[in-house]
Amino acid sequence: MDLNFSADEIAFRDEVRAFVATHLPADIRDRVQRGDERHVADDLRRWQRILFEHGWGAAMWPAEFGGTGWDKTRQYLFDIECFAADAPIQLPFGLKMVAPVIMRYGSDAQKARFLPRILDGTDWWCQGYSEPGSGSDLASLKTRAERDGDHYVVNGQKAWNTLGQHADWIFCLVRTDAAAKPQRGISFLLIDMKTPGIRVQPTRLLDGRHEVNEIFFDDVRVPVENLVGEENAGWTYAKFLLGHERTNIAGIGASRRELARLKRMAGHARRHGAPLLDDSIFATRIAQVELELKALEVTNLRVIFAEARQQAPGPEASMLKIRGTEILQRISELQIEALGPRALQFDGDGEDVPRAVGQYMNLRKLSIYGGSNEIQRNIIAQMVLQL
C-alpha cells in the first residue's frame, strides 16, 4: 500500500495551509493558543461562517447538501492543517453527528429546514444521549416521550451534555415504548432549546470551566414533525450517529499540535542548569510518544486509504480510538512534568501553565466518551480474537 500523498493532494494541503494562514482571525488564533475559552461560542460561530463563505463549511458532507464533497484524504489533510494553525475545532454535534442522521433518515422537510442552518453556523446543536445511570449502557435511558395529539410530551434528564448552554437545538434519544425491549422502544427527537420546560444546569469540571451540563425536561412539548425516521426505531439512528462520532477520533491533528507544544515547553524549562529537552531521560520519553504517534498516523492513513477503496473500517476504528486518546493524554502528562512546580499554580504565569493544567484535567474524559476504551477493547476481542 502506497501511503504517500499524490501531487494533487499535496497541492490541496498547501491551498488549505495558505487559506487558514490568511483568513483565521488573529484574536481567535491567540485564544486557541492560550486555551482561553471565554469567547468559545463567538469564536466557533465566526470561524464556521468564514469557512462557509469560502465553500468549506462542511468538509465531510456530500456536495448535494452544500458540503465540499472531499474524499477522506482531503478531509484528513484539512483537519491536520487547521489544528497546526491553531484554528478552533468545528462544532461536531451539528456537522458530524446529527446532520448525517438527518441526511440518511430525516424527511425532506427536515433536510430543508435544518441542514442549511447547520452549514452556515446559524444553529448550534448539542447532544442529549447520556443520563444519570445511562452512559455506556445507553439502551437503559429513561427520559420518556408520550404522544399527545400532534406533540410528544418529554420528561426526564440528560447528563454530561457538552456546551448545551450555547445551543439552539438538541437531538435527544427518548423512550417512547416502555414495554418494548430496551433497544426497540427508543426514538430520536429534535428539540428546540427555547421550548418551555427545558432547564440547563451547569456541571463544573475539575478545571473550574463550564463545559458540560445537566438538562432537565419538564412537560416539554415537541411537535411530532420533529421525530426523525420511525417511532421506536431510534436505536438504529443512534448507532449510525455513534459511528460518525468515532470517525477521526484518533485526534492526529490535536496530538501533533500538542507534541510540538511539549517540545517547546521542554526547550524553555531548565533542569540542572540545562534545557529539559537535553535531559536524556525526558528526551527519550518524548521520542517514545512521538514514535507511537507516528505509528498511529500510519495506521490512520491505512484506514483512510482502505475506505477510499470502499472498504468499511472494522476493529481498526476501535484501535484508533484507544491509542489516539491514550497518546493525547500521555502528551498532556508530559507537559505537566515539563512545567514542574509551576503546574501547581493553576492561574500561573505565561500561557503554558493554565492551558496545560486545564487540558490535563479535561483530557481525562477522552477515554470515556465516544464509547469507553473498555468497550472498544471488548469490540477488538470479539472481532479480532473471536473471544
mmCIF file of C-alpha atoms in Angstrom:
data_model
loop_
_atom_site.group_PDB
_atom_site.id
_atom_site.type_symbol
_atom_site.label_atom_id
_atom_site.label_comp_id
_atom_site.label_asym_id
_atom_site.label_seq_id
_atom_site.Cartn_x
_atom_site.Cartn_y
_atom_site.Cartn_z
ATOM 1 C CA MET A 1 0.000 0.000 0.000
ATOM 2 C CA ASP A 2 1.412 3.415 -1.017
ATOM 3 C CA LEU A 3 0.846 5.828 1.863
ATOM 4 C CA ASN A 4 2.418 8.815 0.122
ATOM 5 C CA PHE A 5 0.188 11.724 -0.853
ATOM 6 C CA SER A 6 -0.268 12.426 -4.542
ATOM 7 C CA ALA A 7 0.831 15.692 -6.169
ATOM 8 C CA ASP A 8 -2.802 16.865 -6.233
ATOM 9 C CA GLU A 9 -3.207 16.097 -2.534
ATOM 10 C CA ILE A 10 -0.021 17.999 -1.659
ATOM 11 C CA ALA A 11 -1.262 20.967 -3.700
ATOM 12 C CA PHE A 12 -4.576 20.788 -1.829
ATOM 13 C CA ARG A 13 -2.733 20.714 1.523
ATOM 14 C CA ASP A 14 -0.784 23.828 0.532
ATOM 15 C CA GLU A 15 -4.018 25.576 -0.515
ATOM 16 C CA VAL A 16 -5.614 24.862 2.883
ATOM 17 C CA ARG A 17 -2.458 25.972 4.700
ATOM 18 C CA ALA A 18 -2.408 29.291 2.827
ATOM 19 C CA PHE A 19 -6.120 29.902 3.346
ATOM 20 C CA VAL A 20 -6.016 29.308 7.093
ATOM 21 C CA ALA A 21 -2.902 31.465 7.441
ATOM 22 C CA THR A 22 -4.639 34.433 5.794
ATOM 23 C CA HIS A 23 -8.256 34.037 6.944
ATOM 24 C CA LEU A 24 -8.081 32.816 10.556
ATOM 25 C CA PRO A 25 -8.577 35.958 12.711
ATOM 26 C CA ALA A 26 -5.574 36.688 14.908
ATOM 27 C CA ASP A 27 -7.661 37.123 18.061
ATOM 28 C CA ILE A 28 -9.229 33.688 17.623
ATOM 29 C CA ARG A 29 -5.842 32.071 16.970
ATOM 30 C CA ASP A 30 -4.450 33.771 20.063
ATOM 31 C CA ARG A 31 -7.262 32.462 22.283
ATOM 32 C CA VAL A 32 -6.881 28.920 20.937
ATOM 33 C CA GLN A 33 -3.133 29.050 21.622
ATOM 34 C CA ARG A 34 -3.767 30.179 25.212
ATOM 35 C CA GLY A 35 -6.663 27.776 25.810
ATOM 36 C CA ASP A 36 -8.896 30.774 26.557
ATOM 37 C CA GLU A 37 -12.492 29.551 26.085
ATOM 38 C CA ARG A 38 -14.303 32.618 27.458
ATOM 39 C CA HIS A 39 -15.437 33.512 23.922
ATOM 40 C CA VAL A 40 -15.713 29.965 22.584
ATOM 41 C CA ALA A 41 -19.258 30.367 21.238
ATOM 42 C CA ASP A 42 -18.475 33.522 19.280
ATOM 43 C CA ASP A 43 -15.146 32.140 18.054
ATOM 44 C CA LEU A 44 -16.656 28.902 16.769
ATOM 45 C CA ARG A 45 -19.539 30.678 15.041
ATOM 46 C CA ARG A 46 -17.194 33.221 13.391
ATOM 47 C CA TRP A 47 -14.798 30.544 12.131
ATOM 48 C CA GLN A 48 -17.692 28.410 10.842
ATOM 49 C CA ARG A 49 -19.051 31.448 8.976
ATOM 50 C CA ILE A 50 -15.652 32.158 7.399
ATOM 51 C CA LEU A 51 -15.329 28.561 6.211
ATOM 52 C CA PHE A 52 -18.914 28.554 4.950
ATOM 53 C CA GLU A 53 -18.410 31.705 2.876
ATOM 54 C CA HIS A 54 -15.375 30.050 1.267
ATOM 55 C CA GLY A 55 -17.395 26.912 0.468
ATOM 56 C CA TRP A 56 -15.589 24.851 3.133
ATOM 57 C CA GLY A 57 -18.299 24.858 5.804
ATOM 58 C CA ALA A 58 -18.686 21.082 5.848
ATOM 59 C CA ALA A 59 -15.608 19.155 4.750
ATOM 60 C CA MET A 60 -17.311 15.832 5.396
ATOM 61 C CA TRP A 61 -20.675 16.498 3.715
ATOM 62 C CA PRO A 62 -21.585 15.434 0.186
ATOM 63 C CA ALA A 63 -21.876 18.258 -2.339
ATOM 64 C CA GLU A 64 -25.634 17.743 -2.789
ATOM 65 C CA PHE A 65 -26.193 19.108 0.733
ATOM 66 C CA GLY A 66 -23.764 22.017 0.365
ATOM 67 C CA GLY A 67 -20.642 20.206 1.555
ATOM 68 C CA THR A 68 -17.259 20.118 -0.140
ATOM 69 C CA GLY A 69 -17.615 16.564 -1.410
ATOM 70 C CA TRP A 70 -13.982 15.946 -0.426
ATOM 71 C CA ASP A 71 -12.723 12.404 -0.094
ATOM 72 C CA LYS A 72 -11.379 11.083 3.219
ATOM 73 C CA THR A 73 -7.787 12.008 2.411
ATOM 74 C CA ARG A 74 -8.645 15.658 1.791
ATOM 75 C CA GLN A 75 -10.787 15.757 4.931
ATOM 76 C CA TYR A 76 -7.809 14.411 6.868
ATOM 77 C CA LEU A 77 -5.407 16.974 5.394
ATOM 78 C CA PHE A 78 -7.887 19.783 6.114
ATOM 79 C CA ASP A 79 -8.110 18.758 9.783
ATOM 80 C CA ILE A 80 -4.331 18.466 10.132
ATOM 81 C CA GLU A 81 -3.735 21.933 8.707
ATOM 82 C CA CYS A 82 -6.449 23.568 10.817
ATOM 83 C CA PHE A 83 -5.037 22.074 14.020
ATOM 84 C CA ALA A 84 -1.484 23.056 13.053
ATOM 85 C CA ALA A 85 -2.601 26.672 12.564
ATOM 86 C CA ASP A 86 -4.419 26.783 15.946
ATOM 87 C CA ALA A 87 -7.831 27.162 14.345
ATOM 88 C CA PRO A 88 -10.799 26.314 16.592
ATOM 89 C CA ILE A 89 -12.411 22.949 16.000
ATOM 90 C CA GLN A 90 -15.672 22.987 14.079
ATOM 91 C CA LEU A 91 -18.510 22.063 16.397
ATOM 92 C CA PRO A 92 -19.124 18.358 15.737
ATOM 93 C CA PHE A 93 -22.643 17.981 17.163
ATOM 94 C CA GLY A 94 -24.339 19.584 14.183
ATOM 95 C CA LEU A 95 -21.895 18.949 11.342
ATOM 96 C CA LYS A 96 -20.628 15.465 12.151
ATOM 97 C CA MET A 97 -23.346 13.919 14.292
ATOM 98 C CA VAL A 98 -26.960 14.992 13.769
ATOM 99 C CA ALA A 99 -26.524 16.163 10.153
ATOM 100 C CA PRO A 100 -25.559 12.703 8.801
ATOM 101 C CA VAL A 101 -28.585 11.239 10.624
ATOM 102 C CA ILE A 102 -30.911 13.824 9.052
ATOM 103 C CA MET A 103 -29.356 13.207 5.627
ATOM 104 C CA ARG A 104 -29.876 9.448 5.903
ATOM 105 C CA TYR A 105 -33.120 9.129 7.873
ATOM 106 C CA GLY A 106 -34.736 12.595 8.024
ATOM 107 C CA SER A 107 -37.706 13.792 5.997
ATOM 108 C CA ASP A 108 -37.280 16.176 3.061
ATOM 109 C CA ALA A 109 -38.771 18.935 5.221
ATOM 110 C CA GLN A 110 -36.225 18.271 7.976
ATOM 111 C CA LYS A 111 -33.348 18.342 5.486
ATOM 112 C CA ALA A 112 -34.533 21.652 4.040
ATOM 113 C CA ARG A 113 -35.133 23.204 7.450
ATOM 114 C CA PHE A 114 -32.086 22.110 9.456
ATOM 115 C CA LEU A 115 -29.105 21.382 7.182
ATOM 116 C CA PRO A 116 -28.563 24.898 5.734
ATOM 117 C CA ARG A 117 -28.618 26.439 9.228
ATOM 118 C CA ILE A 118 -26.044 23.920 10.467
ATOM 119 C CA LEU A 119 -23.834 24.603 7.458
ATOM 120 C CA ASP A 120 -23.689 28.388 7.843
ATOM 121 C CA GLY A 121 -23.382 28.249 11.644
ATOM 122 C CA THR A 122 -26.783 29.798 12.404
ATOM 123 C CA ASP A 123 -27.871 26.922 14.656
ATOM 124 C CA TRP A 124 -25.738 25.464 17.437
ATOM 125 C CA TRP A 125 -26.630 21.856 18.251
ATOM 126 C CA CYS A 126 -25.916 19.762 21.318
ATOM 127 C CA GLN A 127 -26.340 16.103 22.185
ATOM 128 C CA GLY A 128 -28.887 14.506 24.532
ATOM 129 C CA TYR A 129 -27.732 10.923 24.919
ATOM 130 C CA SER A 130 -26.223 10.202 28.360
ATOM 131 C CA GLU A 131 -28.343 10.167 31.503
ATOM 132 C CA PRO A 132 -27.575 9.581 35.151
ATOM 133 C CA GLY A 133 -27.039 5.803 35.188
ATOM 134 C CA SER A 134 -27.134 5.503 31.382
ATOM 135 C CA GLY A 135 -23.756 6.201 29.818
ATOM 136 C CA SER A 136 -22.045 3.185 28.272
ATOM 137 C CA ASP A 137 -25.333 1.279 28.779
ATOM 138 C CA LEU A 138 -27.212 3.776 26.650
ATOM 139 C CA ALA A 139 -30.169 1.474 25.999
ATOM 140 C CA SER A 140 -31.204 1.819 29.636
ATOM 141 C CA LEU A 141 -32.124 5.508 29.210
ATOM 142 C CA LYS A 142 -35.292 6.639 30.982
ATOM 143 C CA THR A 143 -36.223 10.061 29.549
ATOM 144 C CA ARG A 144 -39.687 9.416 28.148
ATOM 145 C CA ALA A 145 -41.787 10.981 25.391
ATOM 146 C CA GLU A 146 -45.542 10.364 25.397
ATOM 147 C CA ARG A 147 -47.751 11.124 22.399
ATOM 148 C CA ASP A 148 -50.404 13.826 22.961
ATOM 149 C CA GLY A 149 -52.131 14.712 19.694
ATOM 150 C CA ASP A 150 -49.623 16.223 17.303
ATOM 151 C CA HIS A 151 -46.960 16.589 20.004
ATOM 152 C CA TYR A 152 -44.712 14.458 22.183
ATOM 153 C CA VAL A 153 -44.515 15.425 25.862
ATOM 154 C CA VAL A 154 -40.945 14.876 27.092
ATOM 155 C CA ASN A 155 -39.943 14.372 30.734
ATOM 156 C CA GLY A 156 -36.560 13.348 32.083
ATOM 157 C CA GLN A 157 -32.939 14.368 32.489
ATOM 158 C CA LYS A 158 -29.814 14.291 30.359
ATOM 159 C CA ALA A 159 -26.273 14.407 31.756
ATOM 160 C CA TRP A 160 -22.758 15.203 30.518
ATOM 161 C CA ASN A 161 -24.157 17.447 27.818
ATOM 162 C CA THR A 162 -21.346 19.430 26.174
ATOM 163 C CA LEU A 163 -21.773 23.193 25.600
ATOM 164 C CA GLY A 164 -25.570 22.997 25.719
ATOM 165 C CA GLN A 165 -25.638 26.442 27.353
ATOM 166 C CA HIS A 166 -24.986 27.884 23.873
ATOM 167 C CA ALA A 167 -27.269 25.543 21.946
ATOM 168 C CA ASP A 168 -30.273 26.433 19.807
ATOM 169 C CA TRP A 169 -31.274 22.778 19.349
ATOM 170 C CA ILE A 170 -30.685 19.411 20.990
ATOM 171 C CA PHE A 171 -31.032 15.950 19.452
ATOM 172 C CA CYS A 172 -32.327 13.508 22.038
ATOM 173 C CA LEU A 173 -32.861 9.824 22.496
ATOM 174 C CA VAL A 174 -36.162 9.318 24.327
ATOM 175 C CA ARG A 175 -38.142 6.275 25.369
ATOM 176 C CA THR A 176 -41.461 6.057 23.535
ATOM 177 C CA ASP A 177 -42.378 2.465 24.426
ATOM 178 C CA ALA A 178 -41.601 1.383 27.970
ATOM 179 C CA ALA A 179 -42.965 -2.129 27.355
ATOM 180 C CA ALA A 180 -40.652 -2.961 24.463
ATOM 181 C CA LYS A 181 -37.149 -4.409 24.747
ATOM 182 C CA PRO A 182 -34.706 -1.620 25.717
ATOM 183 C CA GLN A 183 -33.292 -1.019 22.216
ATOM 184 C CA ARG A 184 -36.709 -1.186 20.484
ATOM 185 C CA GLY A 185 -38.608 1.444 22.473
ATOM 186 C CA ILE A 186 -36.334 4.415 21.746
ATOM 187 C CA SER A 187 -36.992 7.340 19.374
ATOM 188 C CA PHE A 188 -34.842 10.187 18.037
ATOM 189 C CA LEU A 189 -36.267 13.704 18.594
ATOM 190 C CA LEU A 190 -35.070 17.163 17.529
ATOM 191 C CA ILE A 191 -35.935 19.669 20.261
ATOM 192 C CA ASP A 192 -35.797 23.478 20.206
ATOM 193 C CA MET A 193 -33.838 24.561 23.285
ATOM 194 C CA LYS A 194 -36.140 27.580 23.711
ATOM 195 C CA THR A 195 -39.145 25.323 24.351
ATOM 196 C CA PRO A 196 -40.793 25.981 27.755
ATOM 197 C CA GLY A 197 -39.892 23.311 30.325
ATOM 198 C CA ILE A 198 -36.200 22.966 29.437
ATOM 199 C CA ARG A 199 -33.700 23.846 32.171
ATOM 200 C CA VAL A 200 -29.902 23.838 31.721
ATOM 201 C CA GLN A 201 -27.870 23.330 34.904
ATOM 202 C CA PRO A 202 -24.056 23.727 34.742
ATOM 203 C CA THR A 203 -21.747 20.933 35.873
ATOM 204 C CA ARG A 204 -18.432 22.399 36.967
ATOM 205 C CA LEU A 205 -15.393 20.374 35.902
ATOM 206 C CA LEU A 206 -12.090 19.822 37.695
ATOM 207 C CA ASP A 207 -10.569 22.799 35.889
ATOM 208 C CA GLY A 208 -13.428 25.045 37.011
ATOM 209 C CA ARG A 209 -14.796 25.506 33.496
ATOM 210 C CA HIS A 210 -18.438 25.396 32.477
ATOM 211 C CA GLU A 211 -18.231 22.972 29.565
ATOM 212 C CA VAL A 212 -20.881 20.390 30.425
ATOM 213 C CA ASN A 213 -24.411 20.486 31.783
ATOM 214 C CA GLU A 214 -27.341 18.555 33.072
ATOM 215 C CA ILE A 215 -30.500 19.274 31.093
ATOM 216 C CA PHE A 216 -33.943 18.768 32.606
ATOM 217 C CA PHE A 217 -37.162 18.291 30.624
ATOM 218 C CA ASP A 218 -40.439 19.006 32.415
ATOM 219 C CA ASP A 219 -43.531 18.511 30.221
ATOM 220 C CA VAL A 220 -41.668 19.771 27.151
ATOM 221 C CA ARG A 221 -43.958 19.713 24.117
ATOM 222 C CA VAL A 222 -42.221 18.709 20.878
ATOM 223 C CA PRO A 223 -44.041 18.695 17.510
ATOM 224 C CA VAL A 224 -44.382 15.222 16.005
ATOM 225 C CA GLU A 225 -42.795 16.586 12.837
ATOM 226 C CA ASN A 226 -39.500 16.743 14.802
ATOM 227 C CA LEU A 227 -39.333 12.951 15.062
ATOM 228 C CA VAL A 228 -36.539 11.582 12.872
ATOM 229 C CA GLY A 229 -37.427 8.416 10.997
ATOM 230 C CA GLU A 230 -39.830 5.978 12.607
ATOM 231 C CA GLU A 231 -41.064 5.950 16.192
ATOM 232 C CA ASN A 232 -39.253 3.335 18.328
ATOM 233 C CA ALA A 233 -36.503 2.924 15.710
ATOM 234 C CA GLY A 234 -34.167 5.473 17.292
ATOM 235 C CA TRP A 235 -31.604 2.880 18.357
ATOM 236 C CA THR A 236 -30.690 2.312 14.712
ATOM 237 C CA TYR A 237 -30.132 6.035 14.208
ATOM 238 C CA ALA A 238 -28.186 6.281 17.480
ATOM 239 C CA LYS A 239 -25.723 3.587 16.370
ATOM 240 C CA PHE A 240 -25.335 5.297 12.993
ATOM 241 C CA LEU A 241 -24.558 8.589 14.767
ATOM 242 C CA LEU A 242 -22.025 6.983 17.120
ATOM 243 C CA GLY A 243 -20.189 5.580 14.117
ATOM 244 C CA HIS A 244 -19.715 9.133 12.845
ATOM 245 C CA GLU A 245 -18.664 10.317 16.324
ATOM 246 C CA ARG A 246 -15.777 7.835 16.320
ATOM 247 C CA THR A 247 -14.628 8.941 12.876
ATOM 248 C CA ASN A 248 -11.399 10.936 13.243
ATOM 249 C CA ILE A 249 -11.462 10.306 16.988
ATOM 250 C CA ALA A 250 -7.782 9.286 16.738
ATOM 251 C CA GLY A 251 -7.095 13.016 17.066
ATOM 252 C CA ILE A 252 -3.902 13.002 14.998
ATOM 253 C CA GLY A 253 -4.024 16.753 14.378
ATOM 254 C CA ALA A 254 -4.514 17.585 18.062
ATOM 255 C CA SER A 255 -1.704 15.257 19.161
ATOM 256 C CA ARG A 256 0.712 16.669 16.591
ATOM 257 C CA ARG A 257 -0.035 20.194 17.754
ATOM 258 C CA GLU A 258 0.355 19.326 21.435
ATOM 259 C CA LEU A 259 3.565 17.369 20.805
ATOM 260 C CA ALA A 260 5.097 20.436 19.164
ATOM 261 C CA ARG A 261 3.968 22.500 22.164
ATOM 262 C CA LEU A 262 5.538 19.930 24.537
ATOM 263 C CA LYS A 263 8.903 20.186 22.770
ATOM 264 C CA ARG A 264 8.789 23.960 23.007
ATOM 265 C CA MET A 265 7.925 23.814 26.707
ATOM 266 C CA ALA A 266 10.750 21.320 27.371
ATOM 267 C CA GLY A 267 13.118 23.583 25.456
ATOM 268 C CA HIS A 268 12.307 26.508 27.743
ATOM 269 C CA ALA A 269 12.236 24.553 31.040
ATOM 270 C CA ARG A 270 15.544 24.111 32.891
ATOM 271 C CA ARG A 271 16.891 21.085 34.740
ATOM 272 C CA HIS A 272 20.323 21.167 36.391
ATOM 273 C CA GLY A 273 21.092 24.369 34.515
ATOM 274 C CA ALA A 274 20.326 22.976 31.052
ATOM 275 C CA PRO A 275 17.188 22.779 28.902
ATOM 276 C CA LEU A 276 14.913 19.921 29.952
ATOM 277 C CA LEU A 277 14.827 18.855 26.304
ATOM 278 C CA ASP A 278 18.538 17.989 26.623
ATOM 279 C CA ASP A 279 17.836 15.626 29.526
ATOM 280 C CA SER A 280 18.340 12.171 28.027
ATOM 281 C CA ILE A 281 15.623 10.517 30.112
ATOM 282 C CA PHE A 282 12.973 13.141 29.379
ATOM 283 C CA ALA A 283 14.002 13.340 25.711
ATOM 284 C CA THR A 284 13.630 9.557 25.461
ATOM 285 C CA ARG A 285 10.088 9.758 26.828
ATOM 286 C CA ILE A 286 9.193 12.416 24.262
ATOM 287 C CA ALA A 287 10.729 10.292 21.499
ATOM 288 C CA GLN A 288 8.721 7.282 22.643
ATOM 289 C CA VAL A 289 5.379 9.082 22.475
ATOM 290 C CA GLU A 290 6.346 10.653 19.135
ATOM 291 C CA LEU A 291 7.099 7.201 17.674
ATOM 292 C CA GLU A 292 3.753 5.920 18.954
ATOM 293 C CA LEU A 293 2.041 8.896 17.316
ATOM 294 C CA LYS A 294 3.843 8.234 14.019
ATOM 295 C CA ALA A 295 2.703 4.595 14.128
ATOM 296 C CA LEU A 296 -0.868 5.685 14.848
ATOM 297 C CA GLU A 297 -0.763 8.166 11.979
ATOM 298 C CA VAL A 298 0.338 5.452 9.549
ATOM 299 C CA THR A 299 -2.446 3.167 10.793
ATOM 300 C CA ASN A 300 -4.934 6.016 10.404
ATOM 301 C CA LEU A 301 -3.784 6.621 6.820
ATOM 302 C CA ARG A 302 -4.155 2.913 6.028
ATOM 303 C CA VAL A 303 -7.762 3.041 7.268
ATOM 304 C CA ILE A 304 -8.427 6.204 5.235
ATOM 305 C CA PHE A 305 -6.988 4.718 2.043
ATOM 306 C CA ALA A 306 -8.905 1.468 2.630
ATOM 307 C CA GLU A 307 -12.124 3.474 2.940
ATOM 308 C CA ALA A 308 -11.265 5.157 -0.375
ATOM 309 C CA ARG A 309 -11.437 1.664 -1.884
ATOM 310 C CA GLN A 310 -14.927 1.224 -0.373
ATOM 311 C CA GLN A 311 -13.666 -0.947 2.470
ATOM 312 C CA ALA A 312 -15.549 -0.079 5.641
ATOM 313 C CA PRO A 313 -13.365 0.179 8.787
ATOM 314 C CA GLY A 314 -13.751 -2.716 11.175
ATOM 315 C CA PRO A 315 -11.995 -3.040 14.537
ATOM 316 C CA GLU A 316 -9.423 -0.503 13.304
ATOM 317 C CA ALA A 317 -11.771 2.287 14.418
ATOM 318 C CA SER A 318 -11.634 0.916 17.969
ATOM 319 C CA MET A 319 -7.834 0.655 17.830
ATOM 320 C CA LEU A 320 -7.550 4.249 16.626
ATOM 321 C CA LYS A 321 -9.844 5.448 19.390
ATOM 322 C CA ILE A 322 -7.901 3.672 22.157
ATOM 323 C CA ARG A 323 -4.390 4.599 21.018
ATOM 324 C CA GLY A 324 -5.349 8.119 19.943
ATOM 325 C CA THR A 325 -6.850 9.009 23.307
ATOM 326 C CA GLU A 326 -4.030 7.362 25.268
ATOM 327 C CA ILE A 327 -1.349 9.227 23.294
ATOM 328 C CA LEU A 328 -3.010 12.631 23.708
ATOM 329 C CA GLN A 329 -3.427 12.002 27.429
ATOM 330 C CA ARG A 330 0.234 10.958 27.667
ATOM 331 C CA ILE A 331 1.410 14.134 25.923
ATOM 332 C CA SER A 332 -0.616 16.247 28.363
ATOM 333 C CA GLU A 333 1.015 14.382 31.279
ATOM 334 C CA LEU A 334 4.485 15.155 29.893
ATOM 335 C CA GLN A 335 3.514 18.815 29.531
ATOM 336 C CA ILE A 336 2.677 18.910 33.235
ATOM 337 C CA GLU A 337 6.012 17.273 34.059
ATOM 338 C CA ALA A 338 7.793 19.843 31.912
ATOM 339 C CA LEU A 339 6.160 22.648 33.897
ATOM 340 C CA GLY A 340 7.326 21.133 37.183
ATOM 341 C CA PRO A 341 6.211 23.035 40.328
ATOM 342 C CA ARG A 342 4.710 25.791 38.168
ATOM 343 C CA ALA A 343 1.891 23.366 37.328
ATOM 344 C CA LEU A 344 0.604 23.795 40.892
ATOM 345 C CA GLN A 345 -0.288 27.398 40.048
ATOM 346 C CA PHE A 346 -3.456 26.978 38.029
ATOM 347 C CA ASP A 347 -3.524 30.674 37.168
ATOM 348 C CA GLY A 348 0.235 30.863 36.885
ATOM 349 C CA ASP A 349 2.395 32.981 34.664
ATOM 350 C CA GLY A 350 2.599 32.615 30.903
ATOM 351 C CA GLU A 351 0.219 30.952 28.511
ATOM 352 C CA ASP A 352 1.504 27.422 29.087
ATOM 353 C CA VAL A 353 0.548 26.973 32.742
ATOM 354 C CA PRO A 354 -3.249 27.496 32.763
ATOM 355 C CA ARG A 355 -3.609 25.891 29.355
ATOM 356 C CA ALA A 356 -1.595 22.767 30.165
ATOM 357 C CA VAL A 357 -3.134 22.250 33.613
ATOM 358 C CA GLY A 358 -6.682 22.741 32.358
ATOM 359 C CA GLN A 359 -6.097 20.477 29.415
ATOM 360 C CA TYR A 360 -4.505 17.761 31.560
ATOM 361 C CA MET A 361 -7.643 17.532 33.687
ATOM 362 C CA ASN A 362 -10.063 17.963 30.793
ATOM 363 C CA LEU A 363 -8.484 15.249 28.648
ATOM 364 C CA ARG A 364 -9.176 12.528 31.236
ATOM 365 C CA LYS A 365 -12.616 12.260 29.616
ATOM 366 C CA LEU A 366 -11.184 11.140 26.269
ATOM 367 C CA SER A 367 -11.005 7.500 27.256
ATOM 368 C CA ILE A 368 -14.680 7.580 28.312
ATOM 369 C CA TYR A 369 -16.732 9.385 25.664
ATOM 370 C CA GLY A 370 -17.457 8.096 22.176
ATOM 371 C CA GLY A 371 -17.638 4.583 23.658
ATOM 372 C CA SER A 372 -15.262 3.988 26.555
ATOM 373 C CA ASN A 373 -11.875 2.391 25.865
ATOM 374 C CA GLU A 374 -13.031 -0.670 27.803
ATOM 375 C CA ILE A 375 -15.949 -1.067 25.383
ATOM 376 C CA GLN A 376 -13.563 -0.646 22.427
ATOM 377 C CA ARG A 377 -11.309 -3.408 23.828
ATOM 378 C CA ASN A 378 -14.344 -5.684 24.025
ATOM 379 C CA ILE A 379 -15.057 -4.952 20.343
ATOM 380 C CA ILE A 380 -11.467 -5.827 19.398
ATOM 381 C CA ALA A 381 -11.613 -9.013 21.477
ATOM 382 C CA GLN A 382 -14.791 -10.104 19.719
ATOM 383 C CA MET A 383 -13.891 -9.106 16.142
ATOM 384 C CA VAL A 384 -10.157 -9.901 16.077
ATOM 385 C CA LEU A 385 -9.597 -12.548 18.735
ATOM 386 C CA GLN A 386 -13.046 -14.176 18.364
ATOM 387 C CA LEU A 387 -13.434 -14.217 22.155
#
